mmCIF file of C-alpha atoms in Angstrom:
data_model
loop_
_atom_site.group_PDB
_atom_site.id
_atom_site.type_symbol
_atom_site.label_atom_id
_atom_site.label_comp_id
_atom_site.label_asym_id
_atom_site.label_seq_id
_atom_site.Cartn_x
_atom_site.Cartn_y
_atom_site.Cartn_z
ATOM 1 C CA MET A 1371 0.000 0.000 0.000
ATOM 2 C CA ASP A 1372 1.296 3.472 -0.851
ATOM 3 C CA PHE A 1373 1.458 5.983 1.964
ATOM 4 C CA PRO A 1374 -0.392 9.252 1.324
ATOM 5 C CA ARG A 1375 1.432 12.443 0.509
ATOM 6 C CA PRO A 1376 2.067 14.878 3.390
ATOM 7 C CA LEU A 1377 -1.215 16.238 4.691
ATOM 8 C CA SER A 1378 -1.890 19.838 5.714
ATOM 9 C CA ILE A 1379 -4.417 22.504 4.890
ATOM 10 C CA HIS A 1380 -4.237 26.249 4.351
ATOM 11 C CA ALA A 1381 -5.963 28.750 2.059
ATOM 12 C CA PRO A 1382 -4.822 28.377 -1.570
ATOM 13 C CA PHE A 1383 -2.725 30.853 -3.538
ATOM 14 C CA PRO A 1384 -5.040 33.019 -5.687
ATOM 15 C CA TYR A 1385 -5.026 32.603 -9.441
ATOM 16 C CA PRO A 1386 -3.380 35.529 -11.274
ATOM 17 C CA THR A 1387 -5.624 37.359 -13.710
ATOM 18 C CA ASN A 1388 -3.373 36.665 -16.684
ATOM 19 C CA THR A 1389 -3.030 32.926 -16.198
ATOM 20 C CA THR A 1390 -3.923 30.584 -19.027
ATOM 21 C CA LYS A 1391 -4.890 27.801 -16.649
ATOM 22 C CA THR A 1392 -8.502 26.670 -16.864
ATOM 23 C CA THR A 1393 -8.536 24.587 -13.697
ATOM 24 C CA PRO A 1394 -11.287 25.970 -11.406
ATOM 25 C CA ILE A 1395 -10.256 28.005 -8.398
ATOM 26 C CA VAL A 1396 -10.045 25.947 -5.240
ATOM 27 C CA THR A 1397 -11.799 27.528 -2.264
ATOM 28 C CA MET A 1398 -11.816 26.356 1.315
ATOM 29 C CA ALA A 1399 -15.449 25.286 0.898
ATOM 30 C CA SER A 1400 -14.565 23.061 -2.059
ATOM 31 C CA ILE A 1401 -11.773 21.159 -0.334
ATOM 32 C CA PRO A 1402 -13.266 17.762 0.445
ATOM 33 C CA THR A 1403 -13.222 16.079 3.800
ATOM 34 C CA PRO A 1404 -11.277 12.815 3.546
ATOM 35 C CA ALA A 1405 -13.302 9.663 3.868
ATOM 36 C CA PRO A 1406 -11.920 6.712 5.828
ATOM 37 C CA SER A 1407 -9.587 4.387 3.981
ATOM 38 C CA PRO A 1408 -11.012 1.043 2.843
ATOM 39 C CA PRO A 1409 -9.766 -2.173 4.466
ATOM 40 C CA PRO A 1410 -6.613 -3.657 2.932
ATOM 41 C CA SER A 1411 -7.182 -5.717 -0.183
ATOM 42 C CA THR A 1412 -6.978 -9.461 0.162
ATOM 43 C CA LYS A 1413 -6.280 -9.905 -3.547
ATOM 44 C CA GLY A 1414 -2.696 -8.724 -3.535
ATOM 45 C CA THR A 1415 -1.151 -5.400 -4.375
ATOM 46 C CA THR A 1416 -3.345 -2.794 -6.051
ATOM 47 C CA THR A 1417 -2.357 0.363 -7.879
ATOM 48 C CA THR A 1418 -3.637 3.625 -6.365
ATOM 49 C CA THR A 1419 -4.343 6.651 -8.527
ATOM 50 C CA THR A 1420 -5.087 10.260 -7.630
ATOM 51 C CA THR A 1421 -8.465 11.782 -8.333
ATOM 52 C CA THR A 1422 -10.150 15.115 -7.872
ATOM 53 C CA THR A 1423 -11.750 14.332 -4.515
ATOM 54 C CA ALA A 1424 -10.917 12.028 -1.659
ATOM 55 C CA GLN A 1425 -14.478 10.690 -1.547
ATOM 56 C CA ASP A 1426 -14.320 9.347 -5.104
ATOM 57 C CA THR A 1427 -11.979 6.480 -4.200
ATOM 58 C CA LEU A 1428 -11.901 6.697 -0.386
ATOM 59 C CA GLN A 1429 -8.216 7.646 -0.582
ATOM 60 C CA PRO A 1430 -6.764 10.015 2.045
ATOM 61 C CA TRP A 1431 -5.445 12.626 -0.390
ATOM 62 C CA ILE A 1432 -6.732 14.747 -3.221
ATOM 63 C CA GLU A 1433 -5.380 15.887 -6.560
ATOM 64 C CA THR A 1434 -3.943 19.306 -5.805
ATOM 65 C CA PRO A 1435 -4.026 22.334 -8.119
ATOM 66 C CA LEU A 1436 -1.150 23.460 -10.301
ATOM 67 C CA ILE A 1437 -1.360 27.220 -10.799
ATOM 68 C CA TYR A 1438 0.690 29.868 -12.553
ATOM 69 C CA SER A 1439 2.152 32.568 -10.308
ATOM 70 C CA ALA A 1440 2.491 35.887 -12.118
ATOM 71 C CA GLN A 1441 4.369 37.520 -9.241
ATOM 72 C CA MET A 1442 6.954 34.785 -8.803
ATOM 73 C CA SER A 1443 7.326 34.483 -12.570
ATOM 74 C CA ARG A 1444 8.169 38.184 -12.835
ATOM 75 C CA ASN A 1445 10.764 37.786 -10.093
ATOM 76 C CA ALA A 1446 12.355 34.674 -11.610
ATOM 77 C CA GLY A 1447 12.116 35.726 -15.260
ATOM 78 C CA CYS A 1448 10.581 32.392 -16.241
ATOM 79 C CA ASN A 1449 7.224 30.657 -15.812
ATOM 80 C CA ILE A 1450 6.647 29.573 -12.202
ATOM 81 C CA TYR A 1451 3.890 27.064 -11.491
ATOM 82 C CA LEU A 1452 2.906 26.248 -7.912
ATOM 83 C CA LYS A 1453 1.944 22.689 -7.046
ATOM 84 C CA LEU A 1454 -0.256 23.352 -4.023
ATOM 85 C CA GLU A 1455 0.352 20.386 -1.771
ATOM 86 C CA ASN A 1456 -0.656 22.659 1.115
ATOM 87 C CA VAL A 1457 -4.350 22.137 0.294
ATOM 88 C CA GLN A 1458 -4.223 18.429 1.067
ATOM 89 C CA PRO A 1459 -6.941 17.478 3.593
ATOM 90 C CA SER A 1460 -5.728 16.892 7.139
ATOM 91 C CA GLY A 1461 -7.032 14.577 9.827
ATOM 92 C CA SER A 1462 -4.574 11.700 9.475
ATOM 93 C CA PHE A 1463 -4.422 11.083 13.227
ATOM 94 C CA LYS A 1464 -8.024 11.721 14.248
ATOM 95 C CA SER A 1465 -9.463 8.273 13.614
ATOM 96 C CA ARG A 1466 -6.805 6.333 15.464
ATOM 97 C CA THR A 1467 -4.533 6.458 18.512
ATOM 98 C CA ALA A 1468 -1.046 6.624 17.188
ATOM 99 C CA THR A 1469 1.905 7.030 19.327
ATOM 100 C CA ILE A 1470 4.077 9.653 17.698
ATOM 101 C CA VAL A 1471 7.758 9.950 18.663
ATOM 102 C CA VAL A 1472 9.374 13.300 17.895
ATOM 103 C CA PRO A 1473 12.761 14.790 18.847
ATOM 104 C CA LEU A 1474 13.184 17.349 21.609
ATOM 105 C CA SER A 1475 13.770 20.001 18.937
ATOM 106 C CA THR A 1476 10.092 19.783 17.940
ATOM 107 C CA SER A 1477 8.328 23.021 18.853
ATOM 108 C CA PRO A 1478 5.707 23.040 21.625
ATOM 109 C CA PHE A 1479 3.317 24.394 18.993
ATOM 110 C CA MET A 1480 3.621 21.218 16.911
ATOM 111 C CA VAL A 1481 3.542 18.901 19.925
ATOM 112 C CA GLN A 1482 0.266 20.457 21.021
ATOM 113 C CA LYS A 1483 -1.160 20.148 17.499
ATOM 114 C CA LEU A 1484 -0.424 16.418 17.520
ATOM 115 C CA LYS A 1485 -2.001 16.044 20.953
ATOM 116 C CA ASP A 1486 -5.061 18.006 19.880
ATOM 117 C CA ALA A 1487 -5.421 15.597 16.956
ATOM 118 C CA GLY A 1488 -5.608 12.712 19.392
ATOM 119 C CA ALA A 1489 -2.018 11.442 19.186
ATOM 120 C CA GLN A 1490 0.033 10.279 22.123
ATOM 121 C CA VAL A 1491 3.299 12.211 21.820
ATOM 122 C CA VAL A 1492 6.689 11.106 23.129
ATOM 123 C CA GLN A 1493 9.720 13.385 22.823
ATOM 124 C CA LYS A 1494 13.113 11.724 22.740
ATOM 125 C CA GLY A 1495 16.572 12.676 21.456
ATOM 126 C CA GLN A 1496 17.991 15.803 19.884
ATOM 127 C CA SER A 1497 17.182 14.838 16.287
ATOM 128 C CA TRP A 1498 15.069 12.480 14.220
ATOM 129 C CA ILE A 1499 17.723 9.727 14.335
ATOM 130 C CA GLU A 1500 17.580 9.431 18.137
ATOM 131 C CA ALA A 1501 13.779 9.630 18.147
ATOM 132 C CA ASP A 1502 13.501 6.956 15.472
ATOM 133 C CA THR A 1503 15.973 4.682 17.244
ATOM 134 C CA PHE A 1504 14.008 4.992 20.488
ATOM 135 C CA LEU A 1505 10.767 4.195 18.670
ATOM 136 C CA ARG A 1506 12.120 1.086 16.972
ATOM 137 C CA GLU A 1507 14.300 -0.304 19.755
ATOM 138 C CA GLU A 1508 12.251 0.646 22.812
ATOM 139 C CA LEU A 1509 8.575 1.253 22.071
ATOM 140 C CA LEU A 1510 8.103 -1.277 19.274
ATOM 141 C CA ALA A 1511 10.004 -3.892 21.265
ATOM 142 C CA LYS A 1512 7.361 -3.857 23.974
ATOM 143 C CA ASP A 1513 4.807 -6.627 23.715
ATOM 144 C CA THR A 1514 1.436 -5.166 24.675
ATOM 145 C CA PRO A 1515 -1.459 -7.660 24.766
ATOM 146 C CA GLY A 1516 -4.067 -6.892 22.142
ATOM 147 C CA VAL A 1517 -1.898 -4.303 20.404
ATOM 148 C CA GLU A 1518 -0.154 -4.829 17.073
ATOM 149 C CA ASN A 1519 2.795 -2.463 16.701
ATOM 150 C CA VAL A 1520 3.330 -1.113 13.187
ATOM 151 C CA TYR A 1521 6.347 1.029 12.305
ATOM 152 C CA VAL A 1522 5.542 3.895 9.930
ATOM 153 C CA PRO A 1523 8.782 5.555 8.779
ATOM 154 C CA PRO A 1524 8.594 9.296 8.035
ATOM 155 C CA PHE A 1525 10.552 9.197 4.776
ATOM 156 C CA ASP A 1526 12.799 6.184 4.218
ATOM 157 C CA HIS A 1527 10.479 3.663 2.558
ATOM 158 C CA PRO A 1528 9.636 2.878 -1.099
ATOM 159 C CA ALA A 1529 5.891 3.115 -0.430
ATOM 160 C CA ILE A 1530 6.297 6.700 0.749
ATOM 161 C CA TRP A 1531 8.315 7.566 -2.360
ATOM 162 C CA ARG A 1532 5.673 5.989 -4.613
ATOM 163 C CA GLY A 1533 2.999 8.042 -2.899
ATOM 164 C CA ALA A 1534 4.964 11.265 -3.365
ATOM 165 C CA SER A 1535 5.666 10.401 -6.999
ATOM 166 C CA THR A 1536 1.983 10.751 -7.838
ATOM 167 C CA LEU A 1537 2.260 14.521 -7.628
ATOM 168 C CA ILE A 1538 4.442 14.342 -10.760
ATOM 169 C CA ASP A 1539 1.732 12.241 -12.436
ATOM 170 C CA GLU A 1540 -0.640 15.101 -11.712
ATOM 171 C CA VAL A 1541 1.754 17.806 -12.927
ATOM 172 C CA VAL A 1542 2.226 16.004 -16.244
ATOM 173 C CA ARG A 1543 -1.548 16.039 -16.731
ATOM 174 C CA GLN A 1544 -2.035 19.580 -15.456
ATOM 175 C CA MET A 1545 0.576 21.483 -17.461
ATOM 176 C CA PRO A 1546 -0.975 23.770 -20.133
ATOM 177 C CA GLU A 1547 -1.440 22.098 -23.489
ATOM 178 C CA GLY A 1548 1.785 22.055 -25.470
ATOM 179 C CA GLN A 1549 3.907 22.948 -22.427
ATOM 180 C CA LYS A 1550 6.311 20.796 -20.455
ATOM 181 C CA MET A 1551 8.080 21.308 -17.161
ATOM 182 C CA ASP A 1552 11.785 22.059 -17.229
ATOM 183 C CA ALA A 1553 12.462 21.816 -13.495
ATOM 184 C CA VAL A 1554 10.876 20.863 -10.175
ATOM 185 C CA VAL A 1555 11.872 22.720 -7.006
ATOM 186 C CA CYS A 1556 11.206 21.176 -3.601
ATOM 187 C CA ASN A 1557 12.783 20.883 -0.177
ATOM 188 C CA VAL A 1558 14.597 17.910 1.289
ATOM 189 C CA GLY A 1559 14.794 16.695 4.856
ATOM 190 C CA GLY A 1560 15.142 12.942 5.008
ATOM 191 C CA GLY A 1561 14.338 12.581 1.331
ATOM 192 C CA GLY A 1562 10.786 11.227 1.156
ATOM 193 C CA LEU A 1563 9.461 14.039 -1.026
ATOM 194 C CA VAL A 1564 12.471 14.470 -3.301
ATOM 195 C CA ASN A 1565 12.761 10.703 -3.779
ATOM 196 C CA GLY A 1566 9.155 10.687 -4.936
ATOM 197 C CA VAL A 1567 9.784 13.609 -7.274
ATOM 198 C CA CYS A 1568 12.794 11.846 -8.801
ATOM 199 C CA GLU A 1569 10.831 8.619 -9.112
ATOM 200 C CA GLY A 1570 7.995 10.453 -10.871
ATOM 201 C CA VAL A 1571 10.393 12.187 -13.259
ATOM 202 C CA HIS A 1572 12.020 8.835 -14.026
ATOM 203 C CA LYS A 1573 8.655 7.090 -14.435
ATOM 204 C CA HIS A 1574 7.653 9.555 -17.149
ATOM 205 C CA GLY A 1575 11.024 9.375 -18.892
ATOM 206 C CA LEU A 1576 11.837 13.031 -18.210
ATOM 207 C CA GLU A 1577 15.355 12.745 -16.778
ATOM 208 C CA ASP A 1578 16.976 14.335 -19.813
ATOM 209 C CA GLY A 1579 14.717 17.380 -19.823
ATOM 210 C CA VAL A 1580 13.736 18.049 -16.199
ATOM 211 C CA LYS A 1581 16.046 19.162 -13.404
ATOM 212 C CA VAL A 1582 15.224 18.487 -9.761
ATOM 213 C CA VAL A 1583 16.306 21.298 -7.427
ATOM 214 C CA ALA A 1584 16.308 20.312 -3.746
ATOM 215 C CA LEU A 1585 16.642 22.972 -1.040
ATOM 216 C CA GLU A 1586 17.764 22.699 2.584
ATOM 217 C CA THR A 1587 18.494 25.213 5.318
ATOM 218 C CA GLU A 1588 21.935 25.688 6.849
ATOM 219 C CA GLY A 1589 22.179 23.498 9.915
ATOM 220 C CA ALA A 1590 19.855 20.874 8.396
ATOM 221 C CA ASP A 1591 21.795 20.446 5.160
ATOM 222 C CA SER A 1592 22.922 16.833 5.264
ATOM 223 C CA LEU A 1593 22.439 16.387 1.507
ATOM 224 C CA PHE A 1594 24.322 19.550 0.591
ATOM 225 C CA GLN A 1595 27.220 18.582 2.876
ATOM 226 C CA SER A 1596 27.232 15.138 1.281
ATOM 227 C CA THR A 1597 27.587 16.695 -2.180
ATOM 228 C CA LEU A 1598 30.565 18.727 -0.965
ATOM 229 C CA LYS A 1599 32.351 15.675 0.467
ATOM 230 C CA GLY A 1600 31.327 13.231 -2.248
ATOM 231 C CA GLU A 1601 29.857 10.753 0.205
ATOM 232 C CA LEU A 1602 26.820 10.368 2.430
ATOM 233 C CA VAL A 1603 27.337 12.578 5.475
ATOM 234 C CA THR A 1604 25.733 12.462 8.915
ATOM 235 C CA LEU A 1605 25.541 15.839 10.638
ATOM 236 C CA GLU A 1606 26.588 16.080 14.280
ATOM 237 C CA GLY A 1607 23.322 17.823 15.085
ATOM 238 C CA ILE A 1608 20.523 19.987 13.727
ATOM 239 C CA THR A 1609 20.964 23.717 14.315
ATOM 240 C CA SER A 1610 18.401 25.069 11.841
ATOM 241 C CA LEU A 1611 15.029 26.357 13.009
ATOM 242 C CA ALA A 1612 13.453 24.381 10.150
ATOM 243 C CA THR A 1613 13.098 21.278 12.292
ATOM 244 C CA SER A 1614 10.870 19.581 9.700
ATOM 245 C CA LEU A 1615 14.028 19.255 7.602
ATOM 246 C CA GLY A 1616 15.969 17.972 10.596
ATOM 247 C CA ALA A 1617 17.318 14.623 9.418
ATOM 248 C CA ARG A 1618 21.003 14.302 10.295
ATOM 249 C CA THR A 1619 21.458 12.165 7.211
ATOM 250 C CA VAL A 1620 19.318 11.802 4.099
ATOM 251 C CA SER A 1621 18.111 8.422 2.936
ATOM 252 C CA GLY A 1622 20.522 6.309 0.984
ATOM 253 C CA ARG A 1623 18.088 6.388 -1.930
ATOM 254 C CA THR A 1624 18.336 10.197 -2.080
ATOM 255 C CA TRP A 1625 22.093 9.958 -2.426
ATOM 256 C CA GLU A 1626 21.660 7.314 -5.127
ATOM 257 C CA TRP A 1627 19.317 9.615 -7.065
ATOM 258 C CA TYR A 1628 21.808 12.469 -6.793
ATOM 259 C CA GLN A 1629 24.558 10.305 -8.225
ATOM 260 C CA GLN A 1630 22.340 8.676 -10.860
ATOM 261 C CA MET A 1631 20.931 11.945 -12.207
ATOM 262 C CA LYS A 1632 24.319 13.687 -12.163
ATOM 263 C CA GLY A 1633 23.721 17.311 -13.205
ATOM 264 C CA GLY A 1634 19.985 16.729 -13.317
ATOM 265 C CA PHE A 1635 19.754 16.806 -9.521
ATOM 266 C CA VAL A 1636 20.784 20.116 -7.934
ATOM 267 C CA SER A 1637 21.347 20.495 -4.194
ATOM 268 C CA GLY A 1638 21.023 23.996 -2.763
ATOM 269 C CA VAL A 1639 21.092 25.583 0.680
ATOM 270 C CA VAL A 1640 19.608 28.768 2.120
ATOM 271 C CA THR A 1641 19.787 30.400 5.535
ATOM 272 C CA ASP A 1642 17.001 30.299 8.096
ATOM 273 C CA LYS A 1643 16.613 34.038 7.555
ATOM 274 C CA GLU A 1644 16.168 33.604 3.799
ATOM 275 C CA ALA A 1645 13.584 30.873 4.416
ATOM 276 C CA ALA A 1646 11.737 33.019 6.955
ATOM 277 C CA GLU A 1647 11.724 36.028 4.615
ATOM 278 C CA ALA A 1648 10.331 33.791 1.882
ATOM 279 C CA CYS A 1649 7.490 32.648 4.174
ATOM 280 C CA VAL A 1650 6.535 36.241 4.963
ATOM 281 C CA ARG A 1651 6.829 37.316 1.331
ATOM 282 C CA PHE A 1652 4.700 34.389 0.159
ATOM 283 C CA LEU A 1653 2.054 35.289 2.719
ATOM 284 C CA ASP A 1654 2.113 38.909 1.564
ATOM 285 C CA GLU A 1655 1.942 38.048 -2.145
ATOM 286 C CA GLY A 1656 -0.422 35.111 -2.074
ATOM 287 C CA ARG A 1657 -2.130 35.103 1.333
ATOM 288 C CA VAL A 1658 -0.766 31.613 1.960
ATOM 289 C CA MET A 1659 0.906 30.696 5.234
ATOM 290 C CA VAL A 1660 3.654 28.055 5.078
ATOM 291 C CA GLU A 1661 6.246 26.896 7.548
ATOM 292 C CA LEU A 1662 9.995 27.424 7.458
ATOM 293 C CA SER A 1663 10.754 24.165 5.658
ATOM 294 C CA CYS A 1664 8.589 25.235 2.729
ATOM 295 C CA GLY A 1665 10.165 28.679 2.985
ATOM 296 C CA ALA A 1666 13.439 27.010 2.019
ATOM 297 C CA THR A 1667 11.842 25.913 -1.262
ATOM 298 C CA LEU A 1668 10.451 29.377 -1.946
ATOM 299 C CA ALA A 1669 13.742 31.029 -1.018
ATOM 300 C CA GLY A 1670 15.390 29.084 -3.822
ATOM 301 C CA VAL A 1671 13.081 30.881 -6.241
ATOM 302 C CA TYR A 1672 13.325 34.334 -4.633
ATOM 303 C CA LYS A 1673 17.090 34.133 -3.990
ATOM 304 C CA ASP A 1674 19.128 36.909 -5.658
ATOM 305 C CA GLN A 1675 15.994 38.099 -7.475
ATOM 306 C CA GLY A 1676 15.732 34.812 -9.322
ATOM 307 C CA ARG A 1677 19.347 34.730 -10.474
ATOM 308 C CA TRP A 1678 20.238 31.714 -8.332
ATOM 309 C CA LEU A 1679 17.428 29.665 -9.867
ATOM 310 C CA ARG A 1680 18.463 30.633 -13.379
ATOM 311 C CA GLU A 1681 22.048 29.624 -12.624
ATOM 312 C CA GLN A 1682 20.853 26.151 -11.606
ATOM 313 C CA VAL A 1683 18.204 25.577 -14.285
ATOM 314 C CA GLY A 1684 18.885 27.949 -17.168
ATOM 315 C CA LYS A 1685 22.617 28.455 -17.240
ATOM 316 C CA GLY A 1686 23.814 29.374 -20.718
ATOM 317 C CA VAL A 1687 20.377 30.010 -22.212
ATOM 318 C CA SER A 1688 19.386 33.369 -23.663
ATOM 319 C CA ASP A 1689 16.967 35.731 -21.918
ATOM 320 C CA GLU A 1690 14.300 34.825 -24.434
ATOM 321 C CA GLU A 1691 14.822 31.078 -23.890
ATOM 322 C CA TRP A 1692 14.719 31.565 -20.116
ATOM 323 C CA LYS A 1693 11.368 33.328 -20.386
ATOM 324 C CA GLY A 1694 9.923 30.166 -21.923
ATOM 325 C CA LYS A 1695 11.173 27.772 -19.232
ATOM 326 C CA ASN A 1696 8.557 26.228 -16.937
ATOM 327 C CA VAL A 1697 9.521 25.608 -13.302
ATOM 328 C CA VAL A 1698 7.213 23.731 -10.927
ATOM 329 C CA VAL A 1699 7.547 24.686 -7.249
ATOM 330 C CA VAL A 1700 6.182 22.183 -4.731
ATOM 331 C CA VAL A 1701 4.438 24.190 -2.003
ATOM 332 C CA CYS A 1702 4.458 21.561 0.708
ATOM 333 C CA GLY A 1703 2.510 23.647 3.192
ATOM 334 C CA GLY A 1704 3.413 22.950 6.773
ATOM 335 C CA SER A 1705 1.565 22.671 10.052
ATOM 336 C CA ASN A 1706 4.310 24.211 12.141
ATOM 337 C CA VAL A 1707 3.323 27.803 11.437
ATOM 338 C CA SER A 1708 1.133 30.538 12.831
ATOM 339 C CA TRP A 1709 0.953 34.311 12.653
ATOM 340 C CA GLU A 1710 2.797 34.493 15.967
ATOM 341 C CA ILE A 1711 5.584 32.245 14.675
ATOM 342 C CA LEU A 1712 6.068 34.393 11.565
ATOM 343 C CA GLU A 1713 6.077 37.550 13.678
ATOM 344 C CA GLY A 1714 8.718 35.905 15.846
ATOM 345 C CA TYR A 1715 10.910 35.295 12.772
ATOM 346 C CA LYS A 1716 10.613 38.962 11.834
ATOM 347 C CA LYS A 1717 11.829 39.971 15.277
ATOM 348 C CA THR A 1718 14.566 37.336 15.395
ATOM 349 C CA PHE A 1719 16.029 38.143 11.988
ATOM 350 C CA GLY A 1720 15.228 41.839 11.935
ATOM 351 C CA PHE A 1721 13.261 42.191 8.719
#
């Protein structure tokens, strides 16, 4: 069974008036409430596909919009399309008691959100590695009568990558007629999302024409440090405020994709300040609130007034050719955000 894509919900980015997209505007009222998942099939493995609403197939995710952003396109000098993963329906913990183990670096805001959703929360270790080790070696080792322990990894599993890859299936369908994507920009923590993006690009035979640009924040940049040293690196600790990206080492499959795709996989890093500024700017421009980890993705587009992105995706092309390039930005939303948190970033970083 494929795991669903990350679930969160915020108001969608508005459609620009000059967009050529014909997909209807998504409003909060039109976002469906997820129906419960059906029982596992007894007839072997089945293939799951994305549809417009969760109710149609009883799957816990929806097909998310792909929209053209006029403002970000002007900044970047090319065509920027936003894949709005932030409008996925939430509620993944409400119908079950799940013990969730998170590191001590997890904010009280997020811990309370998990508790409010009905989860039993245990905090252990300074980073995801210690928390995961505790979960597998301590909690799952306990034999509780009447309870079947099931380990659900946050990113390092093929089923998770297959689930994330379906967003590329959607993008391929949703691009304007006659247009193709030239790059996909996303963030990377442990690698679940970017592995899915790479898998989707590979599945559609797009490796030669589509670059994958993966962003991290300084202090949570295990992939970027690995690219500098030419081998998989484990960070001593996580010092970035973007704790959602806080894996001390990326999955081995992420490193394999980086090596396999050679120049087609770009690793980039931004500061926490750049990510925070991107969150505030995105809220100002599009009335969409995203957390710091998604801010890292957006910062890769805003950085140096779009020049950094062009250097990674459109190096050597003329201005006219660059104007025709289509870049898909995965807006992965984020639950670890509030107005107070964004105001705190403004005070902390002085912008």
